[in-house]
Amino acid sequence: MEQKQLDDMSLCTQTLGALFSYDPSDPRVSRLIELFSTSEWLTEWPLTAHYDCQRINQLFQGDTKQSETLKEAYERLFIGPNALPAPPWGSVYLDKENVLFGISTLELRAWLRNNQINIELNANEPEDHVGLLFLLTAWVIQNKPELLNDLLEIHFLPWVYRYLEKMQLQSGNNFYEATALLATETLKYLQKEAQLTPVNKELYL
C-alpha cells in the first residue's frame, strides 16, 4: 500500500476505534458523534470513493424515533448489566466456551509482548476488545507497518466480521448500525488493498 493509503487507513481505524471504545458523552468521542450525525463527515472521510458511503450516511441521518437513545444503546451493547447481544471481545467468538481472556487473547498478548508493543488497559480489560484493536491497527500503521498483516490476518479479521454483523442486527440505534456497517466496509477495503488473507478460525458465536 502507498503511504497515502496507509495514512487514510490510520485515520479511519483510529476514528472507528474511538466510536467503539468510548461512552457517547466522553469528550474523546462526542465531537465525532456530532460530525457523523450530519453529512459533514462525507467531506472528511478519505474512503468515500471506495464504497457506498451514501447508504451508510442514510443510516447515520436516520429516523430520530428509535428504540433506544445513543447512551442506552451503548450501555446495552458494551456495558451491561445484561448479557451483551454482540460481545466486543475476540475470544468470545474464538473460544469454545465463549469466555473472556481465552486462548486467542493470550496469543494476542504474547504477540504484543514479542513485538515490544505496550498498550494501556483498564483493570481486567482484555486486549482483544474491538475498539482497542481498531486503535491498535491505527498505531501499527503509523509506527510498525511491517506488523500490520500479522495483526489483522491472525488476531482481528478472523472474528471481527461476525461481531460487526451481530452489532448491525442488535444495534438498537441507527448510529451504531451505521458505525458497524462503516467498519465492515472499511476493513473489507483494507483487506483488499493490503491483499490480506485472514487465518481460517472456527467461530463459536
Coordinates of C-alpha atoms in Angstrom, one line a residue:
M1 CA 0.0 0.0 0.0
E2 CA 1.2 3.5 -0.7
Q3 CA 1.8 6.0 2.1
K4 CA -1.3 8.0 1.4
Q5 CA -3.4 4.9 1.6
L6 CA -1.8 3.9 4.9
D7 CA -2.4 7.4 6.3
D8 CA -6.0 7.3 5.3
M9 CA -6.4 3.8 6.9
S10 CA -4.8 5.0 10.1
L11 CA -7.2 7.9 10.3
C12 CA -10.2 5.7 9.6
T13 CA -9.3 2.9 12.0
Q14 CA -8.5 5.4 14.8
T15 CA -11.9 7.1 14.3
L16 CA -13.7 3.7 14.4
G17 CA -11.7 2.7 17.4
A18 CA -12.9 5.7 19.3
L19 CA -16.5 5.1 18.3
F20 CA -16.3 1.5 19.6
S21 CA -14.4 2.4 22.7
Y22 CA -15.9 5.4 24.5
D23 CA -19.2 6.4 26.0
P24 CA -21.1 8.8 23.7
S25 CA -20.8 11.5 26.4
D26 CA -17.0 11.1 26.6
P27 CA -15.2 14.2 25.2
R28 CA -12.9 12.0 23.2
V29 CA -15.8 10.9 21.0
S30 CA -18.7 13.4 21.4
R31 CA -17.2 15.6 18.6
L32 CA -17.1 12.6 16.3
I33 CA -20.7 11.7 17.0
E34 CA -21.7 15.3 16.2
L35 CA -19.8 15.1 12.9
F36 CA -21.3 11.8 11.9
S37 CA -24.8 13.0 12.8
T38 CA -24.6 15.4 9.9
S39 CA -23.5 14.7 6.4
E40 CA -20.4 16.8 7.0
W41 CA -18.4 13.6 7.7
L42 CA -18.6 12.7 4.0
T43 CA -16.3 15.7 3.1
E44 CA -13.6 14.4 5.6
W45 CA -13.8 10.6 5.3
P46 CA -11.0 9.6 2.9
L47 CA -12.6 6.5 1.6
T48 CA -15.9 7.8 0.2
A49 CA -14.9 6.8 -3.4
H50 CA -14.2 3.2 -2.5
Y51 CA -17.6 2.0 -1.1
D52 CA -21.2 3.2 -0.7
C53 CA -20.9 5.9 2.0
Q54 CA -24.2 7.4 0.9
R55 CA -26.0 4.3 2.1
I56 CA -24.1 4.5 5.4
N57 CA -24.9 8.2 5.7
Q58 CA -28.6 7.5 5.4
L59 CA -28.3 5.4 8.5
F60 CA -26.4 8.0 10.3
Q61 CA -29.1 10.5 9.4
G62 CA -31.9 8.1 10.1
D63 CA -35.2 8.5 11.9
T64 CA -34.8 10.1 15.3
K65 CA -37.6 8.0 16.7
Q66 CA -35.5 5.0 17.7
S67 CA -36.0 2.2 20.2
E68 CA -33.1 3.5 22.3
T69 CA -31.1 6.6 22.8
L70 CA -27.4 6.5 21.8
K71 CA -26.4 6.3 25.5
E72 CA -28.9 3.4 26.2
A73 CA -27.7 1.6 23.1
Y74 CA -24.0 2.0 24.1
E75 CA -24.7 0.6 27.6
R76 CA -26.7 -2.4 26.3
L77 CA -24.1 -3.2 23.6
F78 CA -20.9 -2.5 25.6
I79 CA -21.5 -2.3 29.4
G80 CA -24.5 -4.5 30.5
P81 CA -25.6 -5.4 33.2
N82 CA -27.4 -8.0 31.0
A83 CA -25.6 -10.3 28.6
L84 CA -24.2 -8.3 25.7
P85 CA -26.0 -9.1 22.4
A86 CA -22.8 -8.6 20.4
P87 CA -19.9 -9.2 22.7
P88 CA -17.0 -6.9 21.6
W89 CA -14.1 -9.3 22.5
G90 CA -12.5 -11.7 20.1
S91 CA -12.1 -14.7 22.4
V92 CA -15.9 -14.9 22.9
Y93 CA -16.1 -15.8 19.3
L94 CA -12.9 -17.9 19.1
D95 CA -13.2 -19.9 22.3
K96 CA -15.5 -22.9 22.6
E97 CA -16.6 -21.7 26.0
N98 CA -17.2 -18.1 24.7
V99 CA -15.0 -16.8 27.6
L100 CA -13.1 -13.6 28.1
F101 CA -9.3 -13.9 28.3
G102 CA -9.4 -17.1 26.2
I103 CA -6.5 -18.7 24.3
S104 CA -6.8 -16.2 21.5
T105 CA -6.5 -13.3 23.9
L106 CA -3.4 -14.9 25.4
E107 CA -1.9 -15.3 21.9
L108 CA -2.6 -11.7 21.1
R109 CA -1.0 -10.7 24.4
A110 CA 2.1 -12.7 23.6
W111 CA 2.3 -11.2 20.1
L112 CA 2.2 -7.7 21.6
R113 CA 4.9 -8.6 24.1
N114 CA 7.1 -10.2 21.5
N115 CA 6.9 -7.1 19.3
Q116 CA 7.5 -4.7 22.2
I117 CA 4.1 -3.1 21.9
N118 CA 2.8 -1.7 25.2
I119 CA -0.9 -0.7 25.5
E120 CA -2.6 1.0 28.4
L121 CA -5.5 -1.1 29.7
N122 CA -8.1 -0.5 32.4
A123 CA -8.1 -3.1 35.2
N124 CA -9.1 -6.6 33.9
E125 CA -9.7 -5.4 30.4
P126 CA -9.0 -8.0 27.7
E127 CA -6.6 -6.9 24.9
D128 CA -8.9 -8.2 22.2
H129 CA -11.7 -5.6 22.6
V130 CA -12.9 -4.4 19.1
G131 CA -12.3 -0.7 19.8
L132 CA -8.8 -1.3 21.2
L133 CA -7.9 -3.4 18.1
F134 CA -9.1 -0.7 15.8
L135 CA -6.9 1.8 17.7
L136 CA -4.0 -0.7 17.7
T137 CA -4.4 -1.0 13.9
A138 CA -4.1 2.7 13.5
W139 CA -1.0 2.7 15.8
V140 CA 0.7 -0.2 14.0
I141 CA 0.1 1.5 10.6
Q142 CA 1.9 4.6 11.8
N143 CA 4.7 3.0 13.9
K144 CA 5.3 -0.6 12.9
P145 CA 3.6 -1.2 9.5
E146 CA 5.6 -4.4 8.9
L147 CA 3.4 -5.9 11.6
L148 CA 0.1 -4.9 10.1
N149 CA -0.5 -8.2 8.2
D150 CA 0.0 -10.4 11.2
L151 CA -2.2 -8.2 13.4
L152 CA -5.1 -8.3 11.0
E153 CA -4.8 -11.7 9.5
I154 CA -4.2 -13.6 12.8
H155 CA -5.8 -11.5 15.5
F156 CA -8.6 -9.3 14.2
L157 CA -10.1 -10.2 10.8
P158 CA -10.9 -13.9 11.7
W159 CA -13.7 -12.8 14.0
V160 CA -14.5 -9.2 13.6
Y161 CA -16.8 -9.5 10.7
R162 CA -19.1 -11.8 12.7
Y163 CA -19.1 -9.3 15.5
L164 CA -20.0 -6.4 13.2
E165 CA -22.8 -8.5 11.6
K166 CA -24.2 -9.1 15.1
M167 CA -23.9 -5.5 16.0
Q168 CA -25.7 -4.3 13.0
L169 CA -28.6 -6.6 13.9
Q170 CA -28.6 -5.7 17.6
S171 CA -27.7 -2.0 17.4
G172 CA -30.9 -0.6 18.8
N173 CA -29.9 2.8 17.4
N174 CA -29.2 3.8 13.8
F175 CA -25.9 5.4 14.8
Y176 CA -24.4 2.1 15.9
E177 CA -25.9 0.2 13.0
A178 CA -24.2 2.7 10.7
T179 CA -20.9 2.5 12.6
A180 CA -20.9 -1.3 12.3
L181 CA -21.5 -1.0 8.6
L182 CA -18.9 1.6 8.1
A183 CA -16.4 -0.5 10.0
T184 CA -17.2 -3.6 7.8
E185 CA -16.8 -1.7 4.6
T186 CA -13.5 -0.1 5.8
L187 CA -12.0 -3.4 6.8
K188 CA -13.0 -5.0 3.6
Y189 CA -11.3 -2.2 1.7
L190 CA -8.2 -2.5 3.8
Q191 CA -8.2 -6.3 3.4
K192 CA -8.4 -6.0 -0.4
E193 CA -5.8 -3.2 -0.8
A194 CA -3.3 -4.9 1.5
Q195 CA -4.0 -8.3 0.0
L196 CA -4.7 -9.9 3.3
T197 CA -5.8 -13.5 3.8
P198 CA -7.4 -13.9 7.3
V199 CA -6.5 -17.1 9.1
N200 CA -9.4 -19.6 8.9
K201 CA -10.5 -20.0 12.5
E202 CA -13.7 -21.7 13.8
L203 CA -16.2 -19.3 15.3
Y204 CA -18.4 -20.4 18.2
L205 CA -20.9 -17.5 18.4

